[in-house]
XYZ file of C-alpha atoms in Angstrom:
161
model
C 8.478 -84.123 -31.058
C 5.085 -85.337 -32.110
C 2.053 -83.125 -32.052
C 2.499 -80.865 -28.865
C 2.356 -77.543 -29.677
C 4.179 -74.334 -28.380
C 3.516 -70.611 -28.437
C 6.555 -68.692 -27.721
C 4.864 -65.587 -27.505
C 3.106 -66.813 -24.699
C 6.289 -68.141 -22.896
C 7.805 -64.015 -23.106
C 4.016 -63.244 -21.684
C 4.329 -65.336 -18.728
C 7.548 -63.487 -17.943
C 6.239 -60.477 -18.183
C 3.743 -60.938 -15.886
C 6.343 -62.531 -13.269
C 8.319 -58.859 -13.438
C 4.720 -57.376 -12.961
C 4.034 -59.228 -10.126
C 7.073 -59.049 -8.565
C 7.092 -55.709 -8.649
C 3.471 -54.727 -7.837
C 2.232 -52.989 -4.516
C 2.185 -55.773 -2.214
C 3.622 -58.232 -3.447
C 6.676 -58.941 -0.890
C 4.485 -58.651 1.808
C 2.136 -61.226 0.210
C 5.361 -63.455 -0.272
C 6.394 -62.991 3.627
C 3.267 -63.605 4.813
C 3.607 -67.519 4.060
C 7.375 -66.922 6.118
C 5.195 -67.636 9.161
C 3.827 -71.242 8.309
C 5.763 -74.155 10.373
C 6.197 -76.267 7.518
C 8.518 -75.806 5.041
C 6.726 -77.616 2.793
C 3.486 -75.799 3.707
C 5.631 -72.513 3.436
C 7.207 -73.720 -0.142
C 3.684 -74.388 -1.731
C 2.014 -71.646 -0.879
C 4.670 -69.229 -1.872
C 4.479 -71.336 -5.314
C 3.048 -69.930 -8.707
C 1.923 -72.144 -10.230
C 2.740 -72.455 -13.815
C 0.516 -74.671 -16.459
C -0.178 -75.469 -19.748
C -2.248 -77.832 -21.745
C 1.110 -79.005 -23.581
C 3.863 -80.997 -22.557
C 6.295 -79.286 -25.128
C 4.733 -75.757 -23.987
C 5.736 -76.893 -20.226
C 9.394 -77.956 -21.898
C 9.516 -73.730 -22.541
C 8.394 -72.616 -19.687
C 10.727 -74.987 -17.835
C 13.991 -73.403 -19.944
C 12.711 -70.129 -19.984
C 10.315 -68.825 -17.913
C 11.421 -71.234 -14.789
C 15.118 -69.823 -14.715
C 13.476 -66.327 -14.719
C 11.143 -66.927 -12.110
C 14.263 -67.882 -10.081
C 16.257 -64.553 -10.716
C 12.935 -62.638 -9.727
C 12.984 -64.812 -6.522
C 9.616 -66.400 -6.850
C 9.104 -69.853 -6.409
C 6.968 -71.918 -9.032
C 5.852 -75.266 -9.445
C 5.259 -76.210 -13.163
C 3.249 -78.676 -15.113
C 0.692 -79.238 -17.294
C -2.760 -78.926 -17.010
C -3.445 -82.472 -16.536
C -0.659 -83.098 -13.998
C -1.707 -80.406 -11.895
C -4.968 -82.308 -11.443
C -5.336 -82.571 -7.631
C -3.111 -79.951 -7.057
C -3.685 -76.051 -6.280
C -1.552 -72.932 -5.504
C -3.004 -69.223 -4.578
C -2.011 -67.918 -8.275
C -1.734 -69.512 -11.082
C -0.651 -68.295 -14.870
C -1.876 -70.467 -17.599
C -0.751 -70.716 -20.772
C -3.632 -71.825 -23.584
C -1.255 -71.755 -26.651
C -3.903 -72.697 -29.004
C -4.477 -70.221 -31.774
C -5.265 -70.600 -35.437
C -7.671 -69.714 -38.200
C -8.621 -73.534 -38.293
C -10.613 -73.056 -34.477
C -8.697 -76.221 -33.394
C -8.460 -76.365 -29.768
C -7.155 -79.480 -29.309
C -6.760 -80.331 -25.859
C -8.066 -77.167 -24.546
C -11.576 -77.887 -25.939
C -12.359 -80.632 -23.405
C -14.184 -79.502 -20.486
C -12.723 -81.546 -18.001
C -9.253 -79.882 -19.458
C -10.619 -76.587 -18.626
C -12.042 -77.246 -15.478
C -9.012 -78.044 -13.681
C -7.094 -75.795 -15.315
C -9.068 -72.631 -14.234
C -10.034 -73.956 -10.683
C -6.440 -74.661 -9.943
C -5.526 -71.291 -8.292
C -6.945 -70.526 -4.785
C -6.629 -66.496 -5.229
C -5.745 -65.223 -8.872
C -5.986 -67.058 -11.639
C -3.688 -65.437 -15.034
C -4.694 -67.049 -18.488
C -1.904 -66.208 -20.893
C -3.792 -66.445 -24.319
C -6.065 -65.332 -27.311
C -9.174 -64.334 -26.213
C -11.108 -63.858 -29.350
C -9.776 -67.186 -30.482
C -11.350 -68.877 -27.523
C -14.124 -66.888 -26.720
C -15.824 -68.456 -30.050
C -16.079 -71.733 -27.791
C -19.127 -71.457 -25.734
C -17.065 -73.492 -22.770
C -14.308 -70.908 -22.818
C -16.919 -68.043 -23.975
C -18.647 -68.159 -20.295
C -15.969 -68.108 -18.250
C -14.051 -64.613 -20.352
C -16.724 -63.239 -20.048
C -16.668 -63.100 -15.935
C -13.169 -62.684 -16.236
C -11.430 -59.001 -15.834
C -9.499 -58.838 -18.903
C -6.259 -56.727 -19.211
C -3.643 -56.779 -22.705
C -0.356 -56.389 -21.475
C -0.210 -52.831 -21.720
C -2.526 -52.495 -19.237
C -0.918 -55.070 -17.090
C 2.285 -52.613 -17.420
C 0.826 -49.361 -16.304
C -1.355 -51.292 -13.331
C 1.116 -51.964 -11.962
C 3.271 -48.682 -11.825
């Protein structure tokens, strides 16, 4: 499969925080809101989360796992990777970094341009599944964690009780 890489833990991560959206305060309403648009394209995309990742095998998971989920829960997504998404936007967006190892290699995720459209991609909340001490030791990524609210999953959990 050549040199794509995956992080599974990542893939159960983004479900996670599909069930904690779905279920949060708010949420439905947010989802009907976008019932009143005339188009049903219009309607479609902004009802879309959008799901990305800087790996084309990581996008194969999330499209056998985390796609058919979404579904059950009843949300819509639209899912690619980071470069595909390029011109593209939707009001939330979970991203998945997968990049983590004791080498610092961050292989796709270390160009700029990379990270750029992957975190201006969402026009309302923007979810990066990943490690953050592994990629706060890169002064691109180091910036923008730092002006980012940060929450484990735990937290994630009892937020949205």
């Amino acid at each position: 499969d050549g040199s794509s890489k995956v992080n599974l833990t990542e893939v159960e991560a983004m479900k996670r925080v599909l069930a904690y959206l779905k279920h949060s305060h708010g949420f439905d309403d947010y989802m009907k809101h976008w019932d009143t648009l005339k188009s049903d394209t219009k309607r479609r995309q902004e009802k879309e989360i959008g799901l990305i990742s800087f790996y084309g095998k990581q996008v194969g998971n999330i499209k056998n796992s985390v796609r058919p989920y979404a579904h059950k829960l009843g949300i819509p997504v639209k899912l690619n990777t980071v470069d595909k998404f390029q011109g593209m936007e939707r009001n939330i967006i979970i991203i998945s970094t997968v990049r983590s190892n004791k080498e610092h290699r961050y292989g796709f995720a270390e160009d700029i341009r990379r990270i750029n459209v992957g975190f201006s991609r969402a026009r309302r909340l923007l979810i990066v599944v990943g490690n953050r001490q592994f990629f706060r030791q890169n002064a691109h990524y180091q910036r923008s964690i730092d002006e980012m609210e940060h929450f484990d999953i735990k937290q994630l959990q009892d937020l949205v009780r």
